[in-house]
């Protein structure tokens, strides 16, 4: 079919594409993440952005000084690109943190940040607490969300583990036996890990991981988990999609404005209904490789 053939711009990797599922779209180029951060701060008032470490790091601090969002443009020895954290007070210790590794799609990190921003906008302590924690304990809330999405319970006596039916995404909660005995009993503090991988990958190999410390508010975890239990497409340049993931995702060309789409990246607004053309990602890779070889012969 004609629309299955890549155009020259696609072959060069500059074509914007819609990638499904978005959790395997890759983290995006650092410039893409920075643009998404700018869009987030433009949409969510009440944050001040600072540059530090010689410009290698951007930190947004909430007006109340208890919330922080960190983007490492050049992580160096750090294994996380995004960190969302809460502090006990303006001058207090860090109370909890969520770290998103170098390969985590920026939409997932900013979904958690959006929940924090929304909660901090409330002046009422009760409303803020509800926005962060919800009404049920963390364990029961996570179990309900995963079971409603038909995730498989693969827990052990020492860990609460669930994974999607196709085993490409999952959650681990380090419960030390509490979940296995009584998932709806008293909620014990526990750290949570979300992960994603390609179909067929070894269980020790993941595309990305996000870690939430034991006191991270429930709603931040469920906001990130939403992207796994109810996956939406993500917008990328074709060159940004990890080559190893091309066989595990659907890629469609995108005809709209990348800047306008970036403004929706932190919410659950879907790209699925935007008119796009299907095209063959494998053919695009082959065409790009051929173009590279041809350029090499003429230099």
PDB file of C-alpha atoms in Angstrom:
ATOM      1  CA  UNK A   1       0.000   0.000   0.000  1.00  0.00           C
ATOM      2  CA  UNK A   2       1.211   3.500  -0.808  1.00  0.00           C
ATOM      3  CA  UNK A   3       0.782   4.830   2.720  1.00  0.00           C
ATOM      4  CA  UNK A   4       3.028   2.050   4.051  1.00  0.00           C
ATOM      5  CA  UNK A   5       6.070   3.532   2.325  1.00  0.00           C
ATOM      6  CA  UNK A   6       8.261   5.957   4.235  1.00  0.00           C
ATOM      7  CA  UNK A   7       8.840   9.422   2.852  1.00  0.00           C
ATOM      8  CA  UNK A   8      12.411  10.815   2.717  1.00  0.00           C
ATOM      9  CA  UNK A   9      11.746  12.873   5.848  1.00  0.00           C
ATOM     10  CA  UNK A  10      10.623   9.739   7.694  1.00  0.00           C
ATOM     11  CA  UNK A  11      13.720   7.893   6.536  1.00  0.00           C
ATOM     12  CA  UNK A  12      15.814  10.716   8.027  1.00  0.00           C
ATOM     13  CA  UNK A  13      14.116  10.205  11.353  1.00  0.00           C
ATOM     14  CA  UNK A  14      12.672  13.719  11.607  1.00  0.00           C
ATOM     15  CA  UNK A  15       9.052  12.743  10.960  1.00  0.00           C
ATOM     16  CA  UNK A  16       6.838  13.125  14.020  1.00  0.00           C
ATOM     17  CA  UNK A  17       5.059   9.889  14.769  1.00  0.00           C
ATOM     18  CA  UNK A  18       2.423   8.588  17.162  1.00  0.00           C
ATOM     19  CA  UNK A  19       3.720   5.551  19.058  1.00  0.00           C
ATOM     20  CA  UNK A  20       1.437   2.986  20.712  1.00  0.00           C
ATOM     21  CA  UNK A  21       1.723   1.970  23.474  1.00  0.00           C
ATOM     22  CA  UNK A  22       3.281   5.173  24.742  1.00  0.00           C
ATOM     23  CA  UNK A  23       5.098   3.432  27.566  1.00  0.00           C
ATOM     24  CA  UNK A  24       7.455   1.903  24.964  1.00  0.00           C
ATOM     25  CA  UNK A  25       7.951   5.130  22.996  1.00  0.00           C
ATOM     26  CA  UNK A  26      11.265   5.876  24.700  1.00  0.00           C
ATOM     27  CA  UNK A  27      12.240   8.855  26.837  1.00  0.00           C
ATOM     28  CA  UNK A  28      12.530  11.272  23.947  1.00  0.00           C
ATOM     29  CA  UNK A  29      15.505  13.489  23.144  1.00  0.00           C
ATOM     30  CA  UNK A  30      16.603  15.718  26.065  1.00  0.00           C
ATOM     31  CA  UNK A  31      15.263  18.699  24.104  1.00  0.00           C
ATOM     32  CA  UNK A  32      11.883  16.948  23.915  1.00  0.00           C
ATOM     33  CA  UNK A  33      11.864  16.406  27.675  1.00  0.00           C
ATOM     34  CA  UNK A  34      12.842  20.028  28.272  1.00  0.00           C
ATOM     35  CA  UNK A  35      10.044  21.260  25.992  1.00  0.00           C
ATOM     36  CA  UNK A  36       7.576  19.059  27.866  1.00  0.00           C
ATOM     37  CA  UNK A  37       8.840  20.511  31.163  1.00  0.00           C
ATOM     38  CA  UNK A  38       8.329  24.048  29.843  1.00  0.00           C
ATOM     39  CA  UNK A  39       4.795  23.154  28.727  1.00  0.00           C
ATOM     40  CA  UNK A  40       4.088  21.653  32.147  1.00  0.00           C
ATOM     41  CA  UNK A  41       5.209  24.789  33.982  1.00  0.00           C
ATOM     42  CA  UNK A  42       3.233  26.999  31.614  1.00  0.00           C
ATOM     43  CA  UNK A  43       0.093  24.995  32.364  1.00  0.00           C
ATOM     44  CA  UNK A  44       0.673  24.542  36.112  1.00  0.00           C
ATOM     45  CA  UNK A  45       1.087  27.820  37.937  1.00  0.00           C
ATOM     46  CA  UNK A  46       2.768  28.061  41.334  1.00  0.00           C
ATOM     47  CA  UNK A  47       6.250  26.839  40.390  1.00  0.00           C
ATOM     48  CA  UNK A  48       9.561  28.657  39.931  1.00  0.00           C
ATOM     49  CA  UNK A  49      12.198  27.085  37.717  1.00  0.00           C
ATOM     50  CA  UNK A  50      15.911  27.321  38.433  1.00  0.00           C
ATOM     51  CA  UNK A  51      18.991  26.134  36.578  1.00  0.00           C
ATOM     52  CA  UNK A  52      21.886  24.600  38.483  1.00  0.00           C
ATOM     53  CA  UNK A  53      24.971  22.407  38.034  1.00  0.00           C
ATOM     54  CA  UNK A  54      26.166  24.650  35.237  1.00  0.00           C
ATOM     55  CA  UNK A  55      22.893  24.309  33.374  1.00  0.00           C
ATOM     56  CA  UNK A  56      22.908  20.499  33.469  1.00  0.00           C
ATOM     57  CA  UNK A  57      19.931  20.416  35.838  1.00  0.00           C
ATOM     58  CA  UNK A  58      16.587  22.216  36.021  1.00  0.00           C
ATOM     59  CA  UNK A  59      14.669  22.326  39.287  1.00  0.00           C
ATOM     60  CA  UNK A  60      11.122  23.598  39.741  1.00  0.00           C
ATOM     61  CA  UNK A  61      10.201  24.567  43.307  1.00  0.00           C
ATOM     62  CA  UNK A  62       6.603  25.056  44.397  1.00  0.00           C
ATOM     63  CA  UNK A  63       5.581  28.401  45.859  1.00  0.00           C
ATOM     64  CA  UNK A  64       4.961  26.699  49.226  1.00  0.00           C
ATOM     65  CA  UNK A  65       8.520  25.288  48.992  1.00  0.00           C
ATOM     66  CA  UNK A  66       7.447  21.722  49.830  1.00  0.00           C
ATOM     67  CA  UNK A  67       7.359  20.321  46.286  1.00  0.00           C
ATOM     68  CA  UNK A  68      10.224  19.939  43.828  1.00  0.00           C
ATOM     69  CA  UNK A  69      10.593  18.572  40.316  1.00  0.00           C
ATOM     70  CA  UNK A  70      14.081  17.892  39.015  1.00  0.00           C
ATOM     71  CA  UNK A  71      15.107  17.278  35.403  1.00  0.00           C
ATOM     72  CA  UNK A  72      18.692  16.176  34.815  1.00  0.00           C
ATOM     73  CA  UNK A  73      19.668  17.141  31.285  1.00  0.00           C
ATOM     74  CA  UNK A  74      23.065  15.439  31.741  1.00  0.00           C
ATOM     75  CA  UNK A  75      22.525  12.866  34.514  1.00  0.00           C
ATOM     76  CA  UNK A  76      26.158  11.777  34.711  1.00  0.00           C
ATOM     77  CA  UNK A  77      26.444   9.152  37.457  1.00  0.00           C
ATOM     78  CA  UNK A  78      22.776   9.535  38.398  1.00  0.00           C
ATOM     79  CA  UNK A  79      20.491   6.827  37.088  1.00  0.00           C
ATOM     80  CA  UNK A  80      17.430   9.055  37.012  1.00  0.00           C
ATOM     81  CA  UNK A  81      16.426  11.833  34.646  1.00  0.00           C
ATOM     82  CA  UNK A  82      13.330  12.968  36.546  1.00  0.00           C
ATOM     83  CA  UNK A  83      12.773  13.246  40.297  1.00  0.00           C
ATOM     84  CA  UNK A  84       9.544  14.399  41.940  1.00  0.00           C
ATOM     85  CA  UNK A  85       9.828  14.991  45.680  1.00  0.00           C
ATOM     86  CA  UNK A  86       7.941  16.291  48.690  1.00  0.00           C
ATOM     87  CA  UNK A  87       9.405  17.948  51.777  1.00  0.00           C
ATOM     88  CA  UNK A  88       8.156  18.039  55.355  1.00  0.00           C
ATOM     89  CA  UNK A  89       8.263  21.842  55.367  1.00  0.00           C
ATOM     90  CA  UNK A  90       9.935  24.731  53.604  1.00  0.00           C
ATOM     91  CA  UNK A  91      13.124  24.033  55.573  1.00  0.00           C
ATOM     92  CA  UNK A  92      12.478  20.386  56.477  1.00  0.00           C
ATOM     93  CA  UNK A  93      13.885  17.080  55.275  1.00  0.00           C
ATOM     94  CA  UNK A  94      12.722  15.300  52.161  1.00  0.00           C
ATOM     95  CA  UNK A  95       9.662  13.227  53.063  1.00  0.00           C
ATOM     96  CA  UNK A  96       9.360  11.119  49.910  1.00  0.00           C
ATOM     97  CA  UNK A  97      10.591  10.970  46.331  1.00  0.00           C
ATOM     98  CA  UNK A  98       9.820   9.335  42.997  1.00  0.00           C
ATOM     99  CA  UNK A  99      12.725   8.641  40.620  1.00  0.00           C
ATOM    100  CA  UNK A 100      12.259   7.937  36.915  1.00  0.00           C
ATOM    101  CA  UNK A 101      15.257   6.413  35.186  1.00  0.00           C
ATOM    102  CA  UNK A 102      16.922   7.606  32.000  1.00  0.00           C
ATOM    103  CA  UNK A 103      14.625   5.621  29.711  1.00  0.00           C
ATOM    104  CA  UNK A 104      11.267   6.440  31.334  1.00  0.00           C
ATOM    105  CA  UNK A 105       8.941   8.359  28.980  1.00  0.00           C
ATOM    106  CA  UNK A 106       8.622  11.943  30.189  1.00  0.00           C
ATOM    107  CA  UNK A 107       4.816  11.714  30.090  1.00  0.00           C
ATOM    108  CA  UNK A 108       4.894   9.261  32.982  1.00  0.00           C
ATOM    109  CA  UNK A 109       7.123  11.405  35.201  1.00  0.00           C
ATOM    110  CA  UNK A 110       5.111  14.541  34.483  1.00  0.00           C
ATOM    111  CA  UNK A 111       1.824  12.750  35.173  1.00  0.00           C
ATOM    112  CA  UNK A 112       3.031  12.234  38.747  1.00  0.00           C
ATOM    113  CA  UNK A 113       4.247  15.832  38.905  1.00  0.00           C
ATOM    114  CA  UNK A 114       0.837  17.067  37.735  1.00  0.00           C
ATOM    115  CA  UNK A 115      -0.884  15.324  40.662  1.00  0.00           C
ATOM    116  CA  UNK A 116       1.511  16.965  43.098  1.00  0.00           C
ATOM    117  CA  UNK A 117       0.955  20.374  41.512  1.00  0.00           C
ATOM    118  CA  UNK A 118      -2.806  19.961  41.684  1.00  0.00           C
ATOM    119  CA  UNK A 119      -2.688  18.945  45.360  1.00  0.00           C
ATOM    120  CA  UNK A 120      -0.403  21.804  46.375  1.00  0.00           C
ATOM    121  CA  UNK A 121      -2.822  24.317  44.868  1.00  0.00           C
ATOM    122  CA  UNK A 122      -5.319  23.620  47.677  1.00  0.00           C
ATOM    123  CA  UNK A 123      -5.205  25.774  50.789  1.00  0.00           C
ATOM    124  CA  UNK A 124      -7.293  23.261  52.767  1.00  0.00           C
ATOM    125  CA  UNK A 125      -5.235  20.513  54.398  1.00  0.00           C
ATOM    126  CA  UNK A 126      -8.118  18.041  54.035  1.00  0.00           C
ATOM    127  CA  UNK A 127      -8.496  18.743  50.320  1.00  0.00           C
ATOM    128  CA  UNK A 128      -4.747  18.481  49.807  1.00  0.00           C
ATOM    129  CA  UNK A 129      -4.620  15.186  51.695  1.00  0.00           C
ATOM    130  CA  UNK A 130      -7.484  13.788  49.603  1.00  0.00           C
ATOM    131  CA  UNK A 131      -5.791  14.883  46.370  1.00  0.00           C
ATOM    132  CA  UNK A 132      -2.560  13.139  47.385  1.00  0.00           C
ATOM    133  CA  UNK A 133      -3.770  10.001  49.127  1.00  0.00           C
ATOM    134  CA  UNK A 134      -7.403   9.323  48.227  1.00  0.00           C
ATOM    135  CA  UNK A 135      -9.779   7.484  50.547  1.00  0.00           C
ATOM    136  CA  UNK A 136      -8.419   3.924  50.512  1.00  0.00           C
ATOM    137  CA  UNK A 137      -5.029   2.726  51.627  1.00  0.00           C
ATOM    138  CA  UNK A 138      -2.288   2.600  49.017  1.00  0.00           C
ATOM    139  CA  UNK A 139      -2.093  -1.166  48.722  1.00  0.00           C
ATOM    140  CA  UNK A 140      -5.856  -1.635  48.240  1.00  0.00           C
ATOM    141  CA  UNK A 141      -5.980   1.209  45.699  1.00  0.00           C
ATOM    142  CA  UNK A 142      -3.190  -0.298  43.603  1.00  0.00           C
ATOM    143  CA  UNK A 143      -4.680  -3.793  43.763  1.00  0.00           C
ATOM    144  CA  UNK A 144      -8.085  -2.513  42.653  1.00  0.00           C
ATOM    145  CA  UNK A 145      -6.605  -0.592  39.709  1.00  0.00           C
ATOM    146  CA  UNK A 146      -4.583  -3.552  38.484  1.00  0.00           C
ATOM    147  CA  UNK A 147      -7.349  -6.099  38.886  1.00  0.00           C
ATOM    148  CA  UNK A 148      -9.799  -3.858  37.028  1.00  0.00           C
ATOM    149  CA  UNK A 149      -7.288  -3.907  34.170  1.00  0.00           C
ATOM    150  CA  UNK A 150      -7.016  -7.722  34.311  1.00  0.00           C
ATOM    151  CA  UNK A 151      -3.408  -7.655  35.426  1.00  0.00           C
ATOM    152  CA  UNK A 152      -2.057 -10.948  36.696  1.00  0.00           C
ATOM    153  CA  UNK A 153      -1.241 -11.463  40.373  1.00  0.00           C
ATOM    154  CA  UNK A 154       2.223 -13.045  40.528  1.00  0.00           C
ATOM    155  CA  UNK A 155       2.951 -12.072  44.142  1.00  0.00           C
ATOM    156  CA  UNK A 156       5.341 -13.888  46.442  1.00  0.00           C
ATOM    157  CA  UNK A 157       5.378 -14.034  50.250  1.00  0.00           C
ATOM    158  CA  UNK A 158       7.875 -11.145  50.316  1.00  0.00           C
ATOM    159  CA  UNK A 159       6.633  -8.995  47.415  1.00  0.00           C
ATOM    160  CA  UNK A 160       3.388  -7.835  45.902  1.00  0.00           C
ATOM    161  CA  UNK A 161       3.831  -8.339  42.153  1.00  0.00           C
ATOM    162  CA  UNK A 162       1.435  -7.779  39.288  1.00  0.00           C
ATOM    163  CA  UNK A 163       2.051  -7.751  35.547  1.00  0.00           C
ATOM    164  CA  UNK A 164      -0.023  -7.001  32.468  1.00  0.00           C
ATOM    165  CA  UNK A 165      -1.440  -9.962  30.505  1.00  0.00           C
ATOM    166  CA  UNK A 166       1.237  -9.545  27.818  1.00  0.00           C
ATOM    167  CA  UNK A 167       3.977  -9.205  30.491  1.00  0.00           C
ATOM    168  CA  UNK A 168       5.264  -5.934  29.038  1.00  0.00           C
ATOM    169  CA  UNK A 169       4.523  -3.877  32.166  1.00  0.00           C
ATOM    170  CA  UNK A 170       4.356  -4.537  35.861  1.00  0.00           C
ATOM    171  CA  UNK A 171       4.438  -3.362  39.455  1.00  0.00           C
ATOM    172  CA  UNK A 172       6.367  -4.522  42.495  1.00  0.00           C
ATOM    173  CA  UNK A 173       5.508  -3.388  46.009  1.00  0.00           C
ATOM    174  CA  UNK A 174       8.015  -4.353  48.670  1.00  0.00           C
ATOM    175  CA  UNK A 175       5.561  -5.454  51.325  1.00  0.00           C
ATOM    176  CA  UNK A 176       7.611  -7.950  53.349  1.00  0.00           C
ATOM    177  CA  UNK A 177       4.743 -10.419  53.398  1.00  0.00           C
ATOM    178  CA  UNK A 178       1.975  -7.975  54.343  1.00  0.00           C
ATOM    179  CA  UNK A 179       0.229  -8.078  50.960  1.00  0.00           C
ATOM    180  CA  UNK A 180       0.412 -11.840  50.622  1.00  0.00           C
ATOM    181  CA  UNK A 181      -1.296 -12.342  53.984  1.00  0.00           C
ATOM    182  CA  UNK A 182      -3.976  -9.637  53.811  1.00  0.00           C
ATOM    183  CA  UNK A 183      -3.955  -7.059  50.989  1.00  0.00           C
ATOM    184  CA  UNK A 184      -6.715  -4.950  52.539  1.00  0.00           C
ATOM    185  CA  UNK A 185      -5.388  -4.927  56.105  1.00  0.00           C
ATOM    186  CA  UNK A 186      -3.573  -2.008  57.716  1.00  0.00           C
ATOM    187  CA  UNK A 187      -1.473  -0.164  55.137  1.00  0.00           C
ATOM    188  CA  UNK A 188       2.210  -0.600  55.866  1.00  0.00           C
ATOM    189  CA  UNK A 189       4.731   1.799  54.286  1.00  0.00           C
ATOM    190  CA  UNK A 190       6.288   0.188  51.238  1.00  0.00           C
ATOM    191  CA  UNK A 191       8.260   1.261  48.205  1.00  0.00           C
ATOM    192  CA  UNK A 192       6.831   0.681  44.715  1.00  0.00           C
ATOM    193  CA  UNK A 193       8.544  -0.008  41.394  1.00  0.00           C
ATOM    194  CA  UNK A 194       6.875   0.295  37.987  1.00  0.00           C
ATOM    195  CA  UNK A 195       8.564  -1.241  34.965  1.00  0.00           C
ATOM    196  CA  UNK A 196       8.117  -1.862  31.255  1.00  0.00           C
ATOM    197  CA  UNK A 197       9.824  -4.152  28.772  1.00  0.00           C
ATOM    198  CA  UNK A 198       9.333  -5.579  25.315  1.00  0.00           C
ATOM    199  CA  UNK A 199       7.410  -8.808  24.742  1.00  0.00           C
ATOM    200  CA  UNK A 200       9.700 -11.783  25.110  1.00  0.00           C
ATOM    201  CA  UNK A 201      12.475  -9.985  27.004  1.00  0.00           C
ATOM    202  CA  UNK A 202      14.061 -11.773  29.919  1.00  0.00           C
ATOM    203  CA  UNK A 203      12.348 -10.926  33.210  1.00  0.00           C
ATOM    204  CA  UNK A 204      15.578  -9.329  34.481  1.00  0.00           C
ATOM    205  CA  UNK A 205      15.743  -6.925  31.542  1.00  0.00           C
ATOM    206  CA  UNK A 206      13.547  -3.839  31.475  1.00  0.00           C
ATOM    207  CA  UNK A 207      13.121  -0.914  29.106  1.00  0.00           C
ATOM    208  CA  UNK A 208      12.682   1.443  32.068  1.00  0.00           C
ATOM    209  CA  UNK A 209      11.878   1.566  35.761  1.00  0.00           C
ATOM    210  CA  UNK A 210      10.337   4.154  38.067  1.00  0.00           C
ATOM    211  CA  UNK A 211      10.825   3.925  41.835  1.00  0.00           C
ATOM    212  CA  UNK A 212       8.550   5.480  44.460  1.00  0.00           C
ATOM    213  CA  UNK A 213       9.844   5.679  48.015  1.00  0.00           C
ATOM    214  CA  UNK A 214       7.769   4.176  50.796  1.00  0.00           C
ATOM    215  CA  UNK A 215       5.940   7.404  51.712  1.00  0.00           C
ATOM    216  CA  UNK A 216       5.098   8.594  48.200  1.00  0.00           C
ATOM    217  CA  UNK A 217       1.430   9.661  48.051  1.00  0.00           C
ATOM    218  CA  UNK A 218      -0.908   7.119  46.481  1.00  0.00           C
ATOM    219  CA  UNK A 219      -2.222   9.398  43.762  1.00  0.00           C
ATOM    220  CA  UNK A 220       1.226  10.009  42.287  1.00  0.00           C
ATOM    221  CA  UNK A 221       1.769   6.275  41.915  1.00  0.00           C
ATOM    222  CA  UNK A 222      -1.662   5.670  40.384  1.00  0.00           C
ATOM    223  CA  UNK A 223      -1.161   8.580  37.956  1.00  0.00           C
ATOM    224  CA  UNK A 224       1.989   6.903  36.640  1.00  0.00           C
ATOM    225  CA  UNK A 225       0.321   3.485  36.738  1.00  0.00           C
ATOM    226  CA  UNK A 226      -2.521   4.869  34.571  1.00  0.00           C
ATOM    227  CA  UNK A 227      -0.062   5.009  31.661  1.00  0.00           C
ATOM    228  CA  UNK A 228       0.449   1.254  32.017  1.00  0.00           C
ATOM    229  CA  UNK A 229      -3.037  -0.007  32.844  1.00  0.00           C
ATOM    230  CA  UNK A 230      -4.690   2.328  30.297  1.00  0.00           C
ATOM    231  CA  UNK A 231      -1.892   2.998  27.790  1.00  0.00           C
ATOM    232  CA  UNK A 232      -2.173   5.982  25.476  1.00  0.00           C
ATOM    233  CA  UNK A 233      -0.057   6.859  22.423  1.00  0.00           C
ATOM    234  CA  UNK A 234       2.927   9.200  22.728  1.00  0.00           C
ATOM    235  CA  UNK A 235       4.316  11.690  20.235  1.00  0.00           C
ATOM    236  CA  UNK A 236       7.949  11.362  19.167  1.00  0.00           C
ATOM    237  CA  UNK A 237      10.247  11.999  16.267  1.00  0.00           C
ATOM    238  CA  UNK A 238      10.848   8.668  14.594  1.00  0.00           C
ATOM    239  CA  UNK A 239      14.566   8.830  15.459  1.00  0.00           C
ATOM    240  CA  UNK A 240      13.643   9.033  19.150  1.00  0.00           C
ATOM    241  CA  UNK A 241      11.829   5.688  19.207  1.00  0.00           C
ATOM    242  CA  UNK A 242      14.273   3.003  20.440  1.00  0.00           C
ATOM    243  CA  UNK A 243      15.130   0.764  17.501  1.00  0.00           C
ATOM    244  CA  UNK A 244      14.786  -2.297  19.751  1.00  0.00           C
ATOM    245  CA  UNK A 245      11.149  -1.351  20.431  1.00  0.00           C
ATOM    246  CA  UNK A 246       9.999  -0.967  16.827  1.00  0.00           C
ATOM    247  CA  UNK A 247       8.795  -4.552  16.656  1.00  0.00           C
ATOM    248  CA  UNK A 248       6.723  -4.072  19.816  1.00  0.00           C
ATOM    249  CA  UNK A 249       4.934  -0.810  19.005  1.00  0.00           C
ATOM    250  CA  UNK A 250       2.597   0.597  16.383  1.00  0.00           C
ATOM    251  CA  UNK A 251       3.965   3.690  14.668  1.00  0.00           C
ATOM    252  CA  UNK A 252       1.839   6.152  12.705  1.00  0.00           C
ATOM    253  CA  UNK A 253       2.860   9.412  11.062  1.00  0.00           C
ATOM    254  CA  UNK A 254       1.616  12.581  12.748  1.00  0.00           C
ATOM    255  CA  UNK A 255       0.443  15.615  10.781  1.00  0.00           C
ATOM    256  CA  UNK A 256      -0.297  18.087  13.573  1.00  0.00           C
ATOM    257  CA  UNK A 257       1.799  20.582  15.536  1.00  0.00           C
ATOM    258  CA  UNK A 258       4.301  18.979  17.941  1.00  0.00           C
ATOM    259  CA  UNK A 259       4.152  22.055  20.198  1.00  0.00           C
ATOM    260  CA  UNK A 260       0.388  21.887  20.594  1.00  0.00           C
ATOM    261  CA  UNK A 261       0.602  18.158  21.312  1.00  0.00           C
ATOM    262  CA  UNK A 262       3.292  18.740  23.962  1.00  0.00           C
ATOM    263  CA  UNK A 263       0.799  20.738  25.981  1.00  0.00           C
ATOM    264  CA  UNK A 264      -1.299  17.585  26.463  1.00  0.00           C
ATOM    265  CA  UNK A 265       1.615  15.399  27.484  1.00  0.00           C
ATOM    266  CA  UNK A 266       1.032  15.599  31.229  1.00  0.00           C
ATOM    267  CA  UNK A 267      -2.656  14.746  31.167  1.00  0.00           C
ATOM    268  CA  UNK A 268      -4.682  11.859  29.880  1.00  0.00           C
ATOM    269  CA  UNK A 269      -5.666  13.644  26.657  1.00  0.00           C
ATOM    270  CA  UNK A 270      -5.218  11.013  24.021  1.00  0.00           C
ATOM    271  CA  UNK A 271      -3.530  11.265  20.651  1.00  0.00           C
ATOM    272  CA  UNK A 272      -5.455   8.209  19.489  1.00  0.00           C
ATOM    273  CA  UNK A 273      -8.202  10.194  17.761  1.00  0.00           C
ATOM    274  CA  UNK A 274      -5.863  12.462  15.802  1.00  0.00           C
ATOM    275  CA  UNK A 275      -5.944  11.608  12.069  1.00  0.00           C
ATOM    276  CA  UNK A 276      -2.658   9.953  11.214  1.00  0.00           C
ATOM    277  CA  UNK A 277      -1.342   7.708   8.465  1.00  0.00           C
ATOM    278  CA  UNK A 278      -0.135   4.201   9.130  1.00  0.00           C
ATOM    279  CA  UNK A 279       3.295   3.464   7.810  1.00  0.00           C
ATOM    280  CA  UNK A 280       5.787   0.682   8.002  1.00  0.00           C
ATOM    281  CA  UNK A 281       8.409   1.357  10.671  1.00  0.00           C
ATOM    282  CA  UNK A 282      10.606  -1.517   9.496  1.00  0.00           C
ATOM    283  CA  UNK A 283      10.616  -0.078   5.993  1.00  0.00           C
ATOM    284  CA  UNK A 284      11.562   3.308   7.408  1.00  0.00           C
ATOM    285  CA  UNK A 285      14.515   1.777   9.259  1.00  0.00           C
ATOM    286  CA  UNK A 286      15.683   0.032   6.087  1.00  0.00           C
ATOM    287  CA  UNK A 287      15.311   3.223   4.067  1.00  0.00           C
ATOM    288  CA  UNK A 288      17.213   5.210   6.664  1.00  0.00           C
ATOM    289  CA  UNK A 289      20.031   2.654   6.698  1.00  0.00           C
ATOM    290  CA  UNK A 290      20.161   2.653   2.916  1.00  0.00           C
ATOM    291  CA  UNK A 291      20.333   6.449   2.843  1.00  0.00           C
ATOM    292  CA  UNK A 292      23.203   6.360   5.334  1.00  0.00           C
ATOM    293  CA  UNK A 293      25.123   3.807   3.251  1.00  0.00           C
ATOM    294  CA  UNK A 294      24.536   5.839   0.098  1.00  0.00           C
ATOM    295  CA  UNK A 295      25.780   9.017   1.772  1.00  0.00           C
ATOM    296  CA  UNK A 296      28.882   7.153   2.907  1.00  0.00           C
ATOM    297  CA  UNK A 297      29.687   6.039  -0.663  1.00  0.00           C
ATOM    298  CA  UNK A 298      29.441   9.569  -2.031  1.00  0.00           C
ATOM    299  CA  UNK A 299      31.731  11.208   0.545  1.00  0.00           C
TER     300      UNK A 299
END
